[in-house]
Short mmCIF file of C-alpha atoms and ligand atoms in Angstrom, two decimals:
data_model
loop_
_atom_site.label_atom_id
_atom_site.label_comp_id
_atom_site.label_asym_id
_atom_site.label_seq_id
_atom_site.Cartn_x
_atom_site.Cartn_y
_atom_site.Cartn_z
CA MET E 262 165.67 111.29 94.19
CA ASP E 263 162.22 109.87 94.80
CA ASP E 264 159.49 111.94 93.26
CA ALA E 265 156.85 112.29 95.99
CA ARG E 266 154.15 113.30 93.55
CA SER E 267 151.53 110.74 92.54
CA PRO E 268 152.15 108.67 89.39
CA GLU E 269 149.31 110.51 87.64
CA THR E 270 150.81 113.90 88.48
CA ARG E 271 154.13 112.75 87.06
CA GLY E 272 152.32 111.53 83.96
CA VAL E 273 153.49 107.96 84.49
CA LEU E 274 150.02 106.45 84.78
CA PRO E 275 147.01 107.57 82.79
CA ALA E 276 144.21 109.49 84.53
CA VAL E 277 141.51 106.83 84.81
CA ILE E 278 138.48 107.48 87.05
CA PRO E 279 137.50 105.34 88.95
CA VAL E 280 141.06 104.21 89.59
CA PRO E 281 141.39 100.58 88.46
CA VAL E 282 142.17 97.72 90.83
CA GLY E 283 145.50 97.18 89.09
CA MET E 284 147.22 99.27 86.43
CA ALA E 285 150.80 99.08 85.22
CA ALA E 286 152.56 101.01 82.48
CA VAL E 287 154.17 98.68 79.92
CA ALA E 288 156.84 100.45 77.93
CA GLY E 289 156.89 100.01 74.17
CA THR E 290 153.35 98.62 73.81
CA GLU E 291 151.36 101.74 73.06
CA VAL E 292 148.80 101.52 70.27
CA THR E 293 148.08 104.30 67.80
CA LEU E 294 144.68 103.93 66.17
CA GLY E 295 145.06 104.90 62.53
CA ALA E 296 143.35 104.53 59.18
CA GLY E 297 143.44 100.72 59.19
CA ALA E 298 142.12 100.27 62.73
CA VAL E 299 139.29 97.79 63.16
CA ILE E 300 137.16 96.72 66.08
CA ALA E 301 137.18 92.93 66.29
CA ALA E 302 134.37 91.63 68.47
CA ASP E 303 133.60 88.14 69.69
CA PRO E 304 130.06 86.93 69.03
CA GLY E 305 127.88 88.58 71.67
CA ALA E 306 130.17 91.61 71.91
CA ASP E 307 128.86 93.30 68.77
CA GLY E 308 126.53 95.66 70.67
CA VAL E 309 129.40 97.03 72.74
CA ALA E 310 131.57 97.16 69.62
CA GLU E 311 129.01 99.29 67.79
CA TYR E 312 128.74 101.59 70.82
CA LEU E 313 132.53 101.94 70.85
CA ALA E 314 132.64 102.63 67.12
CA GLY E 315 129.99 105.30 67.64
CA LEU E 316 132.20 106.92 70.28
CA LEU E 317 135.35 106.87 68.16
CA ARG E 318 134.18 107.66 64.63
CA PRO E 319 133.11 111.31 64.94
CA ALA E 320 136.34 112.73 66.45
CA THR E 321 138.79 110.48 64.62
CA GLY E 322 137.04 110.58 61.27
CA LEU E 323 138.12 106.94 60.92
CA PRO E 324 135.75 104.19 59.79
CA PHE E 325 136.40 101.67 62.59
CA PRO E 326 134.68 98.75 60.89
CA VAL E 327 133.29 96.20 63.34
CA SER E 328 134.05 92.61 62.45
CA THR E 329 133.97 89.20 64.06
CA THR E 330 136.99 87.96 62.11
CA PRO E 331 140.39 87.86 63.81
CA PRO E 332 141.78 91.29 64.55
CA GLY E 333 143.83 93.54 62.44
CA PRO E 334 145.48 96.42 64.22
CA GLY E 335 143.05 98.32 66.41
CA ILE E 336 140.80 97.11 69.20
CA ALA E 337 139.65 93.61 70.15
CA LEU E 338 136.69 92.90 72.42
CA ARG E 339 136.93 89.38 73.79
CA LEU E 340 134.37 87.42 75.78
CA VAL E 341 136.31 85.00 77.94
CA ALA E 342 135.24 82.33 80.45
CA ALA E 343 134.15 83.76 83.78
CA GLY E 344 137.01 83.93 86.23
CA GLY E 345 139.61 84.61 83.56
CA ALA E 346 139.95 88.25 84.43
CA GLU E 347 139.96 87.41 88.12
CA ALA E 348 142.68 84.82 87.78
CA GLN E 349 144.70 87.49 85.99
CA SER E 350 144.02 89.94 88.78
CA ARG E 351 145.38 87.48 91.33
CA SER E 352 148.45 86.84 89.26
CA LEU E 353 149.14 90.56 89.17
CA GLY E 354 148.83 90.63 92.94
CA ALA E 355 145.84 92.93 92.76
CA GLN E 356 143.48 93.41 95.66
CA ALA E 357 140.64 90.93 95.60
CA ALA E 358 137.44 92.67 96.68
CA PRO E 359 135.11 90.67 98.92
CA MET E 360 132.44 88.67 97.18
CA VAL E 361 128.91 89.92 97.19
CA THR E 362 126.76 87.03 98.26
CA GLY E 363 123.09 86.22 98.14
CA GLY E 364 120.14 88.35 97.18
CA VAL E 365 118.98 89.54 93.80
CA GLY E 366 120.51 92.14 91.59
CA PRO E 367 123.92 92.76 90.20
CA THR E 368 127.13 90.95 91.00
CA VAL E 369 130.60 92.43 90.86
CA GLU E 370 132.01 89.54 88.82
CA GLY E 371 129.90 90.47 85.81
CA GLU E 372 131.61 93.83 85.44
CA ALA E 373 135.24 92.73 85.73
CA TYR E 374 137.47 93.30 82.71
CA GLU E 375 141.06 93.53 81.70
CA LEU E 376 142.70 95.78 79.15
CA VAL E 377 146.11 95.22 77.59
CA THR E 378 148.07 96.84 74.79
CA ASP E 379 150.61 94.95 72.66
CA GLY E 380 151.88 97.59 70.25
CA SER E 381 149.21 97.08 67.61
CA VAL E 382 146.01 95.95 69.37
CA VAL E 383 144.21 97.10 72.51
CA THR E 384 142.46 94.00 73.85
CA ILE E 385 139.62 94.25 76.34
CA SER E 386 138.53 90.91 77.82
CA ALA E 387 135.60 90.22 80.11
CA ALA E 388 133.17 87.45 80.93
CA THR E 389 130.15 89.56 79.96
CA PRO E 390 129.24 92.42 77.63
CA ALA E 391 128.77 94.56 80.78
CA GLY E 392 132.41 93.98 81.68
CA LEU E 393 133.46 94.89 78.13
CA PHE E 394 131.39 98.05 78.35
CA ARG E 395 133.12 99.10 81.58
CA GLY E 396 136.46 98.40 79.90
CA VAL E 397 135.44 100.53 76.94
CA GLN E 398 134.95 103.49 79.32
CA THR E 399 138.52 102.96 80.51
CA LEU E 400 139.78 102.83 76.93
CA ARG E 401 137.93 106.06 76.21
CA GLN E 402 139.72 107.74 79.12
CA LEU E 403 143.09 106.46 77.88
CA LEU E 404 142.62 108.37 74.63
CA PRO E 405 143.13 112.15 74.39
CA ALA E 406 140.21 114.33 75.57
CA THR E 407 139.68 115.42 71.98
CA VAL E 408 138.26 111.96 71.27
CA GLU E 409 135.06 113.32 72.82
CA ARG E 410 134.62 115.79 69.95
CA ARG E 411 131.63 115.21 67.73
CA SER E 412 133.51 116.35 64.61
CA PRO E 413 136.90 115.29 63.20
CA GLY E 414 139.94 116.61 65.02
CA GLU E 415 143.69 116.06 65.15
CA GLY E 416 145.19 112.83 66.43
CA PRO E 417 147.32 111.02 67.08
CA TRP E 418 144.89 108.61 68.71
CA THR E 419 147.40 106.87 70.92
CA VAL E 420 146.58 104.54 73.79
CA PRO E 421 149.52 104.39 76.21
CA GLY E 422 151.13 101.03 76.90
CA VAL E 423 149.24 99.59 79.86
CA ARG E 424 148.02 96.47 81.50
CA ILE E 425 144.84 96.96 83.54
CA VAL E 426 142.85 94.49 85.61
CA ASP E 427 139.70 95.86 87.12
CA ARG E 428 136.46 95.01 88.84
CA PRO E 429 134.02 96.94 91.01
CA ARG E 430 134.13 96.86 94.77
CA PHE E 431 130.34 97.26 95.14
CA ALA E 432 127.66 95.74 92.95
CA TYR E 433 125.42 98.83 93.11
CA ARG E 434 126.85 102.17 92.05
CA GLY E 435 123.99 104.57 91.57
CA VAL E 436 123.05 108.11 90.86
CA MET E 437 119.59 109.53 91.53
CA LEU E 438 117.89 112.26 89.53
CA ASP E 439 114.91 114.11 91.01
CA VAL E 440 112.68 114.85 88.02
CA ALA E 441 109.77 115.80 90.30
CA ARG E 442 110.89 119.09 91.87
CA HIS E 443 111.87 120.24 88.40
CA PHE E 444 111.05 118.22 85.32
CA PHE E 445 113.87 117.38 82.92
CA PRO E 446 113.12 116.39 79.33
CA VAL E 447 114.15 113.03 77.86
CA ALA E 448 117.24 114.47 76.12
CA THR E 449 118.57 115.87 79.41
CA VAL E 450 118.14 112.50 81.11
CA GLU E 451 119.91 110.76 78.20
CA ARG E 452 122.83 113.12 78.62
CA PHE E 453 122.89 112.43 82.37
CA ILE E 454 122.95 108.68 81.61
CA ASP E 455 125.89 109.17 79.23
CA GLN E 456 127.78 111.10 81.90
CA ALA E 457 127.14 108.39 84.49
CA ALA E 458 128.22 105.66 82.06
CA LEU E 459 131.62 107.33 81.55
CA TYR E 460 132.31 106.71 85.25
CA LYS E 461 131.00 103.12 85.38
CA VAL E 462 127.81 103.96 87.30
CA ASN E 463 125.37 101.07 86.88
CA HIS E 464 122.06 102.25 88.39
CA LEU E 465 119.93 105.29 87.62
CA HIS E 466 117.35 105.94 90.32
CA LEU E 467 114.59 108.19 88.98
CA HIS E 468 112.67 110.05 91.68
CA LEU E 469 109.48 110.21 89.62
CA THR E 470 106.91 111.56 92.05
CA ASP E 471 106.81 114.16 94.77
CA ASP E 472 104.64 116.93 96.19
CA GLN E 473 105.47 119.22 93.27
CA GLY E 474 104.69 116.88 90.39
CA TRP E 475 103.93 113.37 89.13
CA ARG E 476 106.21 112.58 86.19
CA LEU E 477 105.23 109.16 84.80
CA GLU E 478 102.09 108.42 82.83
CA ILE E 479 99.92 105.82 84.62
CA ALA E 480 97.19 104.63 82.24
CA SER E 481 94.75 103.57 84.97
CA TRP E 482 95.04 106.92 86.81
CA PRO E 483 95.34 109.45 83.97
CA ARG E 484 94.87 112.60 86.07
CA LEU E 485 98.20 111.89 87.81
CA THR E 486 99.83 113.39 84.75
CA SER E 487 97.03 115.31 83.00
CA TYR E 488 96.74 117.41 86.16
CA GLY E 489 99.37 116.26 88.68
CA ALA E 490 102.31 116.81 86.32
CA GLY E 491 101.48 120.42 85.53
CA SER E 492 103.48 122.01 88.32
CA GLU E 493 107.03 122.20 89.65
CA VAL E 494 109.10 124.17 92.15
CA GLY E 495 108.83 127.88 91.44
CA GLY E 496 105.65 127.59 89.39
CA GLY E 497 107.03 126.37 86.05
CA PRO E 498 105.03 124.16 83.69
CA GLY E 499 106.31 120.78 84.92
CA GLY E 500 105.93 117.85 82.58
CA PHE E 501 105.97 114.07 82.51
CA TYR E 502 107.23 111.04 80.62
CA THR E 503 104.76 109.05 78.58
CA GLN E 504 105.10 105.32 79.06
CA ASP E 505 106.85 105.13 75.68
CA GLU E 506 109.34 107.82 76.74
CA TYR E 507 110.02 106.00 79.99
CA ARG E 508 110.54 102.73 78.09
CA HIS E 509 112.95 104.57 75.83
CA LEU E 510 114.94 105.84 78.81
CA VAL E 511 115.06 102.33 80.27
CA GLU E 512 116.43 101.03 76.95
CA TYR E 513 118.86 103.92 76.57
CA ALA E 514 120.23 103.17 80.04
CA ALA E 515 120.27 99.41 79.43
CA ALA E 516 122.37 99.93 76.29
CA ARG E 517 124.91 101.46 78.68
CA PHE E 518 124.48 98.62 81.21
CA ILE E 519 122.65 100.93 83.59
CA THR E 520 119.56 99.65 85.41
CA VAL E 521 116.74 102.11 85.99
CA VAL E 522 115.30 102.12 89.52
CA PRO E 523 111.96 103.96 89.48
CA GLU E 524 110.76 105.59 92.68
CA ILE E 525 107.14 106.19 93.57
CA ASP E 526 107.46 108.05 96.86
CA LEU E 527 104.86 107.27 99.56
CA PRO E 528 103.09 107.81 101.92
CA GLY E 529 104.46 111.38 102.16
CA HIS E 530 105.69 113.41 99.20
CA THR E 531 102.33 112.69 97.57
CA ASN E 532 100.73 116.11 97.17
CA ALA E 533 100.69 115.89 93.36
CA ALA E 534 98.75 112.62 93.50
CA LEU E 535 96.37 113.98 96.15
CA ALA E 536 95.80 117.12 94.07
CA ALA E 537 94.97 114.99 91.04
CA TYR E 538 92.70 112.59 92.97
CA PRO E 539 90.82 114.06 95.96
CA GLU E 540 89.43 110.55 96.62
CA LEU E 541 92.93 109.69 97.95
CA THR E 542 92.94 112.41 100.62
CA ARG E 543 91.91 111.76 104.22
CA ASP E 544 88.73 113.85 103.95
CA GLY E 545 88.02 113.57 100.23
CA VAL E 546 88.56 117.30 99.80
CA ALA E 547 90.74 118.50 96.92
CA VAL E 548 94.13 120.00 97.76
CA PRO E 549 95.89 122.60 95.58
CA ARG E 550 99.02 121.82 93.58
CA TYR E 551 102.27 122.74 95.33
CA THR E 552 105.30 124.66 94.05
CA GLY E 553 107.28 125.32 97.26
CA ILE E 554 110.14 123.29 98.72
CA GLU E 555 108.84 122.34 102.18
CA VAL E 556 108.56 118.63 102.93
CA GLY E 557 106.51 116.44 105.24
CA PHE E 558 102.95 117.79 104.89
CA SER E 559 101.23 115.36 102.50
CA SER E 560 100.15 111.79 103.21
CA LEU E 561 98.20 108.96 101.75
CA ALA E 562 95.55 107.55 104.12
CA ALA E 563 96.00 104.08 105.61
CA ASP E 564 92.30 103.54 106.29
CA ASN E 565 91.15 104.49 102.79
CA PRO E 566 90.62 101.42 100.59
CA ARG E 567 91.30 103.54 97.47
CA THR E 568 94.91 103.89 98.70
CA TYR E 569 95.58 100.20 98.08
CA ARG E 570 93.82 100.13 94.69
CA PHE E 571 96.07 103.08 93.80
CA LEU E 572 99.24 101.31 94.97
CA GLU E 573 98.27 98.09 93.16
CA ASP E 574 97.60 99.91 89.90
CA VAL E 575 100.63 102.21 90.02
CA PHE E 576 103.17 99.59 91.07
CA GLY E 577 101.64 97.14 88.58
CA GLU E 578 102.17 99.52 85.69
CA VAL E 579 105.61 100.65 86.84
CA ALA E 580 106.72 97.02 87.33
CA ALA E 581 105.50 96.12 83.85
CA LEU E 582 107.52 99.00 82.36
CA THR E 583 110.67 98.23 84.33
CA PRO E 584 112.88 95.22 83.54
CA GLY E 585 115.27 95.90 86.44
CA PRO E 586 114.85 94.08 89.76
CA TYR E 587 114.09 97.07 91.99
CA LEU E 588 111.14 99.36 92.70
CA HIS E 589 111.80 102.20 95.13
CA LEU E 590 108.80 103.07 97.29
CA GLY E 591 110.19 106.11 99.07
CA GLY E 592 109.09 106.10 102.70
CA ASP E 593 111.00 109.26 103.66
CA GLU E 594 109.92 112.25 105.70
CA ALA E 595 106.37 111.04 106.37
CA LYS E 596 105.90 113.64 109.06
CA ASN E 597 102.15 113.84 108.61
CA THR E 598 101.57 110.09 108.89
CA SER E 599 101.13 108.28 112.22
CA ARG E 600 103.41 105.38 113.11
CA GLY E 601 100.54 102.93 112.69
CA GLU E 602 99.45 104.37 109.35
CA TYR E 603 103.03 104.34 108.09
CA ASP E 604 103.63 100.73 109.08
CA THR E 605 100.33 99.62 107.56
CA MET E 606 100.91 101.34 104.21
CA LEU E 607 104.58 100.43 103.88
CA ALA E 608 103.87 96.79 104.75
CA ARG E 609 101.20 96.66 102.04
CA ALA E 610 103.42 98.50 99.56
CA GLN E 611 106.28 96.04 100.07
CA GLN E 612 103.88 93.12 99.55
CA ILE E 613 102.49 94.67 96.39
CA VAL E 614 105.94 95.36 94.95
CA ARG E 615 107.04 91.81 95.70
CA GLY E 616 103.80 90.51 94.22
CA TYR E 617 104.92 92.06 90.94
CA GLY E 618 108.23 90.22 91.22
CA LYS E 619 110.32 93.21 92.28
CA THR E 620 112.60 93.92 95.22
CA PRO E 621 111.53 96.96 97.26
CA ILE E 622 113.99 99.70 98.17
CA GLY E 623 113.05 102.33 100.75
CA TRP E 624 114.70 105.38 102.27
CA HIS E 625 116.01 104.40 105.69
CA GLU E 626 112.94 105.48 107.68
CA ILE E 627 111.40 102.30 106.31
CA ALA E 628 113.63 100.33 108.70
CA GLU E 629 111.68 101.78 111.65
CA GLY E 630 108.73 99.62 110.59
CA PRO E 631 108.35 96.00 109.51
CA LEU E 632 110.58 95.02 106.58
CA ASP E 633 110.00 92.20 104.14
CA PRO E 634 113.06 89.95 103.91
CA PRO E 635 114.45 91.21 100.58
CA THR E 636 113.79 94.92 101.15
CA VAL E 637 116.86 97.11 100.62
CA VAL E 638 117.40 100.11 102.92
CA GLN E 639 118.84 103.35 101.55
CA PHE E 640 120.63 105.32 104.27
CA TRP E 641 120.54 109.09 103.79
CA GLY E 642 121.32 110.38 107.28
CA THR E 643 123.83 113.01 108.28
CA SER E 644 125.03 111.32 111.46
CA ARG E 645 126.91 108.09 111.81
CA GLU E 646 124.32 106.65 114.11
CA ALA E 647 121.29 104.87 112.71
CA PRO E 648 120.37 102.04 115.06
CA GLU E 649 117.41 100.88 112.98
CA VAL E 650 119.59 100.62 109.86
CA VAL E 651 122.28 98.72 111.76
CA ALA E 652 119.61 96.40 113.15
CA ALA E 653 118.13 95.83 109.69
CA ALA E 654 121.59 95.03 108.30
CA GLY E 655 122.03 92.59 111.16
CA ARG E 656 118.82 90.87 110.08
CA GLY E 657 120.20 90.49 106.57
CA HIS E 658 118.91 93.57 104.74
CA ARG E 659 121.29 95.07 102.22
CA VAL E 660 122.05 98.77 102.55
CA ILE E 661 122.67 101.44 99.92
CA MET E 662 124.83 104.20 101.36
CA SER E 663 123.78 107.77 100.50
CA PRO E 664 124.84 109.79 103.54
CA ALA E 665 123.47 113.26 102.79
CA SER E 666 126.50 115.09 104.15
CA LEU E 667 128.82 113.23 101.74
CA THR E 668 126.88 112.02 98.69
CA TYR E 669 124.11 114.59 98.12
CA LEU E 670 124.93 116.19 94.79
CA ASP E 671 122.43 118.96 95.52
CA MET E 672 124.38 120.30 98.51
CA GLN E 673 126.44 123.43 97.88
CA TYR E 674 130.18 122.97 97.58
CA VAL E 675 130.91 126.13 99.57
CA PRO E 676 128.79 128.94 101.07
CA GLY E 677 127.53 131.38 98.46
CA ASP E 678 127.32 128.93 95.57
CA ARG E 679 124.78 129.84 92.89
CA LEU E 680 123.04 126.45 93.17
CA GLY E 681 122.24 123.94 95.84
CA LEU E 682 120.92 123.61 99.37
CA ASN E 683 123.02 123.27 102.51
CA TRP E 684 120.85 121.62 105.15
CA ALA E 685 123.27 118.66 105.24
CA GLY E 686 126.35 120.87 105.07
CA PHE E 687 128.72 121.90 102.30
CA ILE E 688 130.32 119.14 100.23
CA GLU E 689 133.61 119.93 98.53
CA VAL E 690 135.14 117.33 96.22
CA ASP E 691 137.54 115.99 98.84
CA ASP E 692 134.70 115.73 101.38
CA ALA E 693 132.77 113.52 98.96
CA TYR E 694 135.90 111.34 98.67
CA GLY E 695 137.03 111.14 102.29
CA TRP E 696 134.79 108.42 103.68
CA ASP E 697 134.23 104.73 103.33
CA PRO E 698 130.87 103.07 102.63
CA ALA E 699 131.76 100.08 104.85
CA GLY E 700 131.87 101.02 108.51
CA HIS E 701 130.60 104.57 107.95
CA LEU E 702 127.73 103.32 110.10
CA PRO E 703 129.51 101.22 112.72
CA GLY E 704 127.93 97.79 112.36
CA VAL E 705 127.11 98.16 108.66
CA THR E 706 130.09 96.41 107.15
CA GLU E 707 131.32 95.46 103.68
CA GLU E 708 129.00 92.48 103.25
CA HIS E 709 125.92 94.50 104.25
CA VAL E 710 126.63 97.29 101.79
CA LEU E 711 125.01 96.76 98.40
CA GLY E 712 126.63 99.94 97.20
CA VAL E 713 126.71 103.71 97.01
CA GLU E 714 124.27 106.15 95.46
CA SER E 715 124.56 109.90 94.92
CA PRO E 716 121.18 111.66 94.88
CA LEU E 717 120.67 114.84 92.90
CA TRP E 718 117.57 116.56 94.25
CA SER E 719 116.36 119.32 92.00
CA GLU E 720 114.81 122.05 94.12
CA THR E 721 117.46 124.50 92.84
CA ALA E 722 118.36 122.89 89.51
CA THR E 723 116.32 123.79 86.46
CA THR E 724 118.57 123.14 83.45
CA GLY E 725 121.03 120.56 82.18
CA ALA E 726 123.85 123.01 82.93
CA ASP E 727 122.65 123.21 86.53
CA LEU E 728 122.79 119.42 86.78
CA ASP E 729 126.32 119.48 85.31
CA GLU E 730 127.54 121.96 87.90
CA LEU E 731 126.16 119.98 90.83
CA ALA E 732 127.22 116.57 89.50
CA PHE E 733 130.69 117.47 88.23
CA PRO E 734 133.19 116.83 89.66
CA ARG E 735 131.39 115.09 92.56
CA LEU E 736 129.72 112.34 90.51
CA PRO E 737 133.08 110.96 89.26
CA VAL E 738 134.45 111.24 92.81
CA LEU E 739 131.60 109.20 94.28
CA ALA E 740 131.78 106.74 91.40
CA GLU E 741 135.32 106.00 92.50
CA VAL E 742 134.15 105.54 96.12
CA GLY E 743 131.77 102.86 94.85
CA TRP E 744 134.07 101.15 92.36
CA SER E 745 137.67 101.27 93.54
CA PRO E 746 139.25 99.27 96.38
CA ARG E 747 139.63 101.25 99.57
CA ASP E 748 143.41 101.13 99.56
CA ALA E 749 143.72 102.11 95.90
CA ARG E 750 142.07 105.43 96.69
CA ASP E 751 144.22 108.49 97.28
CA TRP E 752 143.17 112.14 97.23
CA ALA E 753 146.43 113.48 95.75
CA SER E 754 146.04 111.03 92.90
CA LEU E 755 142.35 111.74 92.36
CA ARG E 756 142.96 115.48 92.48
CA ALA E 757 145.41 115.14 89.60
CA ARG E 758 143.09 112.85 87.66
CA LEU E 759 140.13 115.23 88.08
CA ALA E 760 142.24 118.07 86.70
CA ALA E 761 143.11 115.87 83.73
CA HIS E 762 139.40 115.21 83.11
CA GLY E 763 138.56 118.93 82.98
CA PRO E 764 139.38 119.25 79.27
CA ARG E 765 137.34 116.11 78.56
CA TRP E 766 134.32 117.70 80.28
CA ASP E 767 134.90 120.91 78.34
CA THR E 768 134.88 118.91 75.11
CA LEU E 769 131.72 117.09 76.16
CA GLY E 770 130.07 120.42 76.99
CA ILE E 771 129.79 119.59 80.69
CA ALA E 772 129.55 122.85 82.66
CA TYR E 773 131.48 121.56 85.67
CA TYR E 774 132.08 123.36 88.95
CA ARG E 775 135.62 124.68 89.10
CA SER E 776 136.26 123.65 92.69
CA GLU E 777 139.20 125.46 94.25
CA ARG E 778 140.40 122.14 95.65
CA VAL E 779 141.56 121.07 92.18
CA ALA E 780 144.30 122.72 90.09
CA TRP E 781 142.40 122.83 86.79
CA PRO E 782 144.60 123.20 83.72
C1 TNX P 76 115.70 115.41 101.75
S1 TNX P 76 116.70 112.78 101.25
C2 TNX P 76 114.77 114.70 101.00
C3 TNX P 76 114.27 115.28 99.76
C4 TNX P 76 114.83 116.63 99.48
C5 TNX P 76 116.30 116.67 99.84
C6 TNX P 76 116.96 117.97 99.51
C7 TNX P 76 115.26 112.42 101.28
C8 TNX P 76 115.00 111.02 101.34
N1 TNX P 76 114.37 113.41 101.28
O1 TNX P 76 112.86 115.30 99.78
O2 TNX P 76 114.67 116.91 98.13
O3 TNX P 76 116.41 116.42 101.22
O4 TNX P 76 118.33 117.91 99.75
#
């Protein structure tokens, strides 16, 4: 009889999230990593090899020496000519995702990899270290959950016999953390980066400024942090990142092939800056700091020359600290800014950002005004109609899809949840899965979509455990929406794979939300 259950439920295929483009079980080729296991790395792959060794050593208690000499039994990381993995994917009859063309930023080819077992060696091949790194996350998920322990545990450390070919569907797979409504220390952000990396997320958007606090040191405007950082929602102490701490986070993310996208939100969401510098207000009168959660009351002033000095200085410093191609300039919910003021300030802000060699990203309201050619539009609406976004896509602007009713990690799962808001609705795990980024807005099709981002606003989240509960399991779900081909996605399969990841999250200390839609073990 046919077994109608998914392959993962039947235990035939391993529980990899996001589901790879192509994965086949290959009997008799499993690899058990034992005392003699080495990590053989091609020149240029040593950074990823050391990262992998760092993952494996604590739980296995094995030495995993990294070498560039030909492999013994264990793991091999191979850098192969570009196209190799793709040719393989064609030969396996896997779905070829459409090419991303033009523009700056990431390309999907750079993250393709393949992973094969041959009985004694697990070989990961890719054209770039980024591809190897994505493959390493797959390897990690092929090993027992206990591999995530930070102290030696029981093996055996067996990788099932598989052949995997994989590449992302979208070049941009992001997660956003709001460190403005509540401030999160460096260690919490590092942990968030590690969690995102496990699911092949490649952009971390940091929402660094808002009405409730300014979180990045700006040397030329020191009161932004000496005063403007000292508040947060609910009246807590707030906080900020020094430039060195921010640089550290950028490097920490880069070591995981994650690009930091800093956001300086304007012209609204600026109360913290206005409180720090009364010269930026419309009437020059100081405003108090703000610890509530209303939006849409603050605004920079278009006719104040200090506004543009401020934007030049801030974007100049942020650009200098940020190696990635994007600077996010907000643009959302400017309810206390006239159309003319908005257009004037956003036009100048885009010019300034481009002057520093960066590509602007703005929340989708920015598409109601003039857009510079490279500007990326981030859709966050709750309806499937956004004529100005469709029009911008038609003029060649790339779109990041963050529909609030599907991707907002700060929405409650169900009524009565301890954490979260619900203005965009309730988002259960299968809701977050049951949509497609291409065509969600009719007229915004595959080639317009740069990717998918899941924002985690922090009005109700104050601790790392709160972030865990809102992000898990929805972050892995949305990572699959951004990575996996449309027709490889299947809720019954994902449901089983999420359940299989529960013990891994327990081992990692991730306080995930035990959604009733998943049969947790
Ligand atoms: C809307 S989404 C906002 C944020 C809030 C969030 C809460 C967007 C661009 N603006 O200011 O934090 O809702 O869910």
